[in-house]
């Protein structure tokens, strides 16, 4: 196969043209549809940013209101879906529950499966945006042995998620506006990141004209790995381990540098960013604010020390390894009351509008072809079959 060039991990291969997200990894710049992430983080909401990613422009006030109403109308899950939650094992990982449930949406909403029909894609878009937080909160509550709560559509998308996750049927729920705002901000920061592993998965699955539910379900599975979205819970695990073994960050950095037992500094490094991840900078500020409110957290001090030790170390400097978005998010999610098993599900809620926008861009692009990478064959040359009695 003389014309096939190997690019393991697609380090240097562009698979599509896209007008959604711009990253300059050397300068640490991230923009959605041209808008700097810092501005969106400060000024926008997750719902508005979702609209921007999916439809390409910031909505007018009336468009945003209509979008909000549509999403609120679809937050309920069809009752039969609840049997899935009864059937899953109580210890099931929320990411498996999320992916399976999103896949199952395709069995219920058969009127929104046709990728060639814009109305059908629009319906599945709204359904997914509205229902994924409901599914995630149910995954959480089942793991805690708690009853499931119906969405309450007096709340916006993020507040509703908090209500369904932390509310009690017998008590008045007091919405914590600061908490809702902080979570909304984190969702904005996660909302798209061009052709990362899960987004490329969504596009690859969708390139066969598989429906949106099937493609997003595959994206959720891709996100679950510790090198991708799973890193946020791996960071917390790492910080706890360092804390429990005496809190010596220098010793941990030494282990990482020597690649002892394959130990990595989780939440550090990025395929594209060779500079400070702009999302991590915003998350770090937020972590300070939120954790200050929740009281002293020894793990935040440890994370700050670890970051400092790594940024001053030649190993990390030479390889241009900086904190990524996952380095501080786990600490924040934990202080919000989420168990670490839920962290990656929160990432999935945040990333959903990006996946949807990318899927829609792909199916509307006349240049799209089914994704079908080539390989360089390194196996045996032709040989002759030998029956078992002569092997
Ligand atoms: N700790 C220690 N060494 C590292 C790390 C790390 N976190 N990341 C990269 N390196 C080293 C790597 O061993 C290699 O060294 P050498 O040249 O001596 O072999 C060099 O840096 C280049 O790394 P790479 O593995 O070739 O880089 P990549 O682009 O293939 O991988 C990555 C990117 C994010 C998978 C990797 O940096 C990593 O595993 N980081 C830890 C997991 C993590 O935080 N993931 C979240 C990524 S951001 C959000 C998301 O996508 O979900």
XYZ file of C-alpha atoms and ligand atoms in Angstrom:
443
model
C 0.000 0.000 0.000
C 2.543 2.508 -1.201
C 0.271 5.574 -1.010
C -0.707 5.120 2.639
C 1.085 7.281 5.217
C 0.830 6.290 8.838
C -0.506 8.877 11.307
C -1.051 7.041 14.583
C -3.612 8.884 16.714
C -4.299 11.335 13.845
C -1.701 13.733 15.215
C -1.367 15.457 11.888
C -4.465 14.608 9.879
C -7.436 16.925 9.395
C -10.571 14.920 8.660
C -12.972 17.763 7.905
C -13.459 21.476 7.506
C -15.317 23.052 10.398
C -16.642 26.520 11.218
C -17.522 25.762 14.835
C -14.502 25.936 17.131
C -11.098 27.550 16.699
C -8.117 26.536 18.816
C -4.622 27.988 18.676
C -2.801 25.514 20.881
C 0.482 27.428 20.989
C -1.155 30.678 22.035
C -3.751 29.062 24.328
C -6.725 30.480 22.400
C -10.196 28.922 22.219
C -13.174 30.435 20.399
C -16.662 29.123 19.669
C -17.992 30.498 16.366
C -15.385 33.265 16.678
C -16.275 34.322 20.232
C -13.433 34.036 22.784
C -14.158 31.491 25.503
C -13.340 34.108 28.153
C -16.185 36.346 26.911
C -18.687 33.504 26.711
C -17.690 32.298 30.180
C -18.314 35.761 31.571
C -21.344 36.905 29.607
C -23.225 33.930 28.197
C -25.228 31.011 29.551
C -24.926 27.343 28.710
C -28.227 27.411 26.840
C -27.241 30.437 24.789
C -23.797 28.954 24.055
C -25.502 25.724 22.969
C -27.624 27.725 20.543
C -24.527 29.518 19.243
C -22.671 26.267 18.633
C -25.580 24.492 16.993
C -27.074 27.279 14.871
C -23.934 29.346 14.270
C -25.046 32.745 15.638
C -25.930 34.202 19.005
C -29.736 34.175 19.328
C -31.902 37.274 19.556
C -33.845 37.573 22.822
C -36.938 36.086 21.124
C -34.969 33.217 19.582
C -33.382 32.401 22.912
C -36.761 32.457 24.650
C -38.233 30.113 22.047
C -35.256 27.755 22.313
C -35.493 27.776 26.106
C -39.217 26.965 25.994
C -38.668 24.126 23.527
C -35.957 22.567 25.669
C -38.054 22.926 28.856
C -40.960 21.180 27.127
C -38.868 18.075 26.464
C -37.129 17.451 29.793
C -39.419 14.545 30.757
C -38.430 10.999 29.904
C -41.036 8.635 28.547
C -42.215 6.590 31.586
C -41.086 3.285 30.103
C -37.518 4.546 30.132
C -37.586 4.266 33.925
C -37.502 0.494 33.619
C -34.020 0.826 32.227
C -32.891 2.522 35.405
C -34.472 -0.266 37.457
C -32.683 -2.827 35.332
C -29.185 -1.389 35.494
C -27.014 -2.618 38.317
C -26.925 -0.199 41.226
C -23.142 0.102 40.926
C -23.272 0.716 37.167
C -20.978 3.529 36.100
C -23.060 6.620 35.218
C -21.258 6.881 31.863
C -22.459 3.386 30.900
C -25.964 4.315 32.036
C -25.803 7.538 30.031
C -24.593 5.900 26.838
C -27.085 3.024 27.091
C -29.986 5.368 27.837
C -29.151 7.719 24.980
C -28.971 4.718 22.690
C -32.363 3.629 24.061
C -33.884 7.021 23.204
C -33.654 5.833 19.603
C -36.092 3.018 20.407
C -38.698 5.459 21.766
C -38.402 8.466 19.496
C -38.555 6.822 16.132
C -39.858 9.980 14.497
C -36.491 11.657 14.961
C -34.051 9.154 13.543
C -33.611 10.274 9.956
C -30.331 12.159 9.474
C -31.432 13.362 6.029
C -34.569 15.049 7.336
C -33.751 18.436 8.963
C -36.920 18.368 11.089
C -36.071 14.968 12.429
C -32.540 16.108 13.297
C -33.978 19.210 14.966
C -36.336 17.080 17.081
C -33.567 14.754 18.198
C -31.385 17.803 18.944
C -33.954 19.298 21.313
C -34.789 15.958 22.873
C -31.159 15.214 23.607
C -30.404 18.649 25.053
C -33.474 18.434 27.276
C -33.233 14.804 28.344
C -29.533 14.176 28.935
C -29.542 16.091 32.265
C -32.643 14.117 33.308
C -30.901 10.850 32.422
C -27.720 11.881 34.252
C -29.604 12.844 37.395
C -31.474 9.508 37.316
C -28.181 7.635 36.951
C -26.979 9.484 40.050
C -30.101 8.877 42.113
C -30.285 5.185 41.279
C -26.684 4.757 42.393
C -27.707 6.348 45.704
C -30.853 4.231 46.046
C -33.039 7.346 45.833
C -36.392 7.845 44.143
C -36.446 9.578 40.764
C -37.766 13.123 40.572
C -39.674 14.594 37.678
C -38.156 17.674 36.105
C -39.757 20.906 37.241
C -39.908 23.204 34.261
C -40.078 26.353 36.286
C -36.310 25.858 36.412
C -33.891 26.420 33.563
C -31.849 23.538 32.185
C -29.008 23.628 34.703
C -31.197 24.430 37.718
C -33.525 21.617 36.742
C -30.590 19.225 36.676
C -29.615 20.322 40.199
C -33.189 19.916 41.412
C -33.529 16.417 39.941
C -30.112 15.448 41.322
C -30.206 16.881 44.824
C -33.898 17.626 45.520
C -36.159 15.581 47.805
C -39.816 14.864 46.980
C -40.830 15.697 50.546
C -38.945 18.954 50.976
C -38.963 22.397 49.479
C -35.845 22.719 47.340
C -33.830 25.852 47.814
C -32.017 26.571 44.591
C -28.454 27.721 45.214
C -28.052 30.390 42.535
C -24.243 30.515 42.914
C -23.990 26.765 42.492
C -26.225 26.811 39.412
C -24.172 29.639 37.907
C -20.882 27.861 38.564
C -22.135 24.644 36.984
C -23.531 26.598 34.029
C -20.080 28.149 33.543
C -18.360 24.762 33.651
C -20.771 23.456 31.025
C -19.925 26.433 28.775
C -16.224 25.635 29.095
C -16.830 22.030 28.039
C -19.313 22.763 25.262
C -17.039 22.095 22.283
C -13.409 21.382 21.544
C -13.202 20.653 17.821
C -12.065 17.195 16.671
C -11.223 15.527 19.989
C -11.663 11.776 20.475
C -15.380 11.784 21.358
C -16.322 14.372 18.738
C -14.426 12.497 16.059
C -16.289 9.387 17.195
C -19.634 11.154 16.823
C -18.648 12.263 13.328
C -17.285 8.868 12.320
C -20.388 7.003 13.490
C -22.628 9.674 11.947
C -20.742 9.519 8.658
C -22.403 6.164 7.999
C -25.715 8.069 8.328
C -26.373 6.527 11.724
C -28.923 8.612 13.650
C -28.046 11.317 16.175
C -28.925 9.232 19.268
C -26.659 6.384 18.109
C -23.809 8.767 17.288
C -24.029 10.656 20.601
C -24.184 7.396 22.512
C -20.901 6.371 20.859
C -19.432 9.785 21.718
C -20.338 9.295 25.390
C -18.516 5.967 25.415
C -15.448 7.570 23.832
C -15.514 10.328 26.453
C -15.523 7.838 29.318
C -11.845 6.862 29.045
C -9.302 8.266 31.536
C -7.222 9.902 28.795
C -10.280 11.923 27.739
C -13.265 12.931 29.912
C -12.494 10.300 32.515
C -9.453 12.380 33.497
C -11.523 14.610 35.795
C -12.268 11.782 38.206
C -8.757 10.337 37.753
C -7.317 13.680 38.940
C -9.280 13.536 42.173
C -8.209 9.950 42.718
C -4.585 11.022 42.133
C -4.866 13.934 44.593
C -6.427 11.673 47.224
C -3.662 9.088 46.747
C -0.941 11.726 47.106
C -2.689 13.148 50.171
C -3.064 9.715 51.784
C 0.570 8.859 51.229
C 1.850 11.967 52.994
C 1.280 14.774 50.474
C 4.759 14.821 48.937
C 4.178 16.398 45.509
C 7.877 16.412 44.577
C 8.032 12.653 45.100
C 4.979 12.225 42.895
C 6.479 14.412 40.166
C 9.670 12.324 40.344
C 7.646 9.146 39.787
C 5.864 10.691 36.810
C 9.143 11.843 35.250
C 10.654 8.396 35.630
C 7.472 6.931 34.186
C 7.347 4.588 37.185
C 4.479 2.097 36.812
C 3.214 4.220 33.920
C 2.152 6.965 36.359
C 1.016 10.157 34.614
C 0.167 13.526 35.999
C -3.552 13.376 35.301
C -5.136 16.657 34.215
C -1.887 17.713 32.545
C -0.952 17.710 28.877
C -3.015 18.084 25.760
C -2.726 17.056 22.140
C -3.371 20.580 20.891
C -2.506 22.966 23.745
C 1.214 23.497 24.125
C 0.424 26.392 26.438
C -1.909 26.930 29.407
C -5.349 25.561 28.503
C -7.528 28.724 28.581
C -10.371 26.685 30.085
C -8.124 25.538 32.935
C -7.311 29.159 33.770
C -11.015 29.962 34.162
C -11.703 26.751 36.091
C -8.834 27.535 38.474
C -10.359 30.908 39.346
C -13.754 29.289 39.827
C -12.223 26.588 42.024
C -10.854 29.263 44.336
C -14.247 30.994 44.602
C -16.289 27.836 45.112
C -13.910 26.102 47.448
C -13.449 29.229 49.536
C -17.197 29.170 50.092
C -17.162 25.493 51.025
C -14.284 25.995 53.520
C -10.656 24.888 53.407
C -9.945 21.950 51.159
C -6.506 20.385 51.618
C -6.737 18.887 48.138
C -6.880 22.361 46.540
C -3.591 23.286 48.241
C -2.154 20.012 47.056
C -3.333 20.646 43.484
C -1.790 24.134 43.539
C 1.514 22.754 44.832
C 1.471 19.986 42.253
C 0.810 22.423 39.430
C 3.622 24.663 40.619
C 6.068 21.766 40.980
C 5.247 20.515 37.482
C 5.405 23.913 35.806
C 8.894 24.442 37.257
C 10.173 21.047 36.221
C 12.216 20.510 33.041
C 10.313 17.329 32.127
C 7.038 19.257 31.848
C 8.629 22.421 30.439
C 10.393 20.551 27.616
C 7.241 18.660 26.671
C 5.069 21.755 27.032
C 2.732 20.042 29.473
C 0.303 22.411 31.220
C -2.843 21.869 33.271
C -5.840 21.037 31.090
C -9.537 21.602 31.767
C -9.771 18.484 33.907
C -7.127 19.461 36.462
C -9.366 21.526 38.743
C -12.891 20.497 37.737
C -12.998 17.390 39.940
C -12.347 19.467 43.041
C -15.212 21.769 42.157
C -17.643 18.972 41.347
C -16.796 17.269 44.620
C -17.459 20.415 46.608
C -20.792 20.730 44.792
C -21.756 17.330 46.207
C -21.180 15.034 43.227
C -19.415 11.699 43.760
C -16.378 11.228 41.504
C -18.218 8.597 39.434
C -20.484 11.429 38.202
C -17.750 13.826 37.068
C -17.467 12.517 33.533
C -21.249 12.504 33.146
C -21.105 16.238 33.910
C -18.506 16.618 31.162
C -20.901 14.784 28.811
C -23.773 17.173 29.584
C -21.435 20.062 28.837
C -20.035 18.560 25.629
C -23.424 17.549 24.199
C -24.148 20.768 22.232
C -20.712 20.533 20.620
C -21.266 16.949 19.557
C -24.661 17.891 18.127
C -23.269 20.920 16.286
C -20.477 18.814 14.796
C -22.879 16.054 13.724
C -25.159 18.577 12.050
C -22.277 20.319 10.323
C -21.069 16.947 9.066
C -24.388 15.753 7.655
C -24.982 19.118 5.967
C -21.526 19.242 4.397
C -21.682 18.021 0.784
C -18.012 17.020 1.061
C -18.778 14.434 3.768
C -17.937 10.842 2.971
C -18.215 7.797 5.155
C -15.192 7.760 7.479
C -12.972 4.900 6.489
C -9.281 5.170 7.457
C -6.703 3.004 5.729
C -4.020 0.898 7.410
C -0.503 -0.300 6.787
C -0.662 -4.079 6.765
C 2.226 -5.706 8.656
C 0.901 -9.284 8.940
C 1.907 -12.513 7.209
C 2.224 -12.634 3.432
C 0.008 -15.177 1.658
C 0.288 -18.672 3.118
C -1.460 -21.973 2.615
C -4.128 -23.430 4.908
C -2.975 -26.510 6.875
C -5.592 -28.931 8.309
C -5.482 -29.391 12.122
C -4.020 -32.938 11.970
C -0.950 -31.584 10.171
C -0.322 -28.479 12.348
N 2.000 13.128 32.577
C 3.260 12.749 32.275
N 3.764 12.747 31.037
C 2.959 13.147 30.049
C 1.650 13.577 30.283
C 1.175 13.551 31.603
N -0.068 13.936 31.884
N 1.065 13.912 29.118
C 2.001 13.722 28.173
N 3.148 13.269 28.740
C 4.419 12.976 28.059
C 4.335 11.668 27.281
O 4.713 10.574 28.097
C 5.299 11.932 26.165
O 6.606 11.815 26.690
P 7.801 11.144 25.814
O 8.022 12.098 24.680
O 8.936 11.056 26.785
O 7.285 9.822 25.379
C 5.099 13.421 25.852
O 4.623 13.985 27.086
C 4.094 13.682 24.739
O 2.864 13.112 25.138
P 1.898 12.225 24.212
O 1.375 11.108 25.030
O 2.613 11.904 22.938
O 0.775 13.286 23.920
P -0.655 13.009 23.299
O -1.026 14.209 22.553
O -0.680 11.712 22.571
O -1.613 12.820 24.599
C -2.978 13.347 26.429
C -2.391 13.837 25.109
C -3.996 14.356 26.935
C -3.686 11.992 26.223
C -1.839 13.182 27.472
O -1.227 14.432 27.704
C -2.316 12.571 28.773
O -2.399 11.337 28.879
N -2.670 13.405 29.802
C -3.234 12.886 31.035
C -4.714 12.588 30.853
C -5.559 13.843 30.775
O -5.398 14.750 31.574
N -6.483 13.872 29.815
C -7.396 14.996 29.625
C -7.119 15.707 28.353
S -7.941 17.302 28.202
C -9.644 17.045 28.277
C -10.147 15.884 27.515
O -9.781 15.636 26.367
O -11.014 15.211 28.044
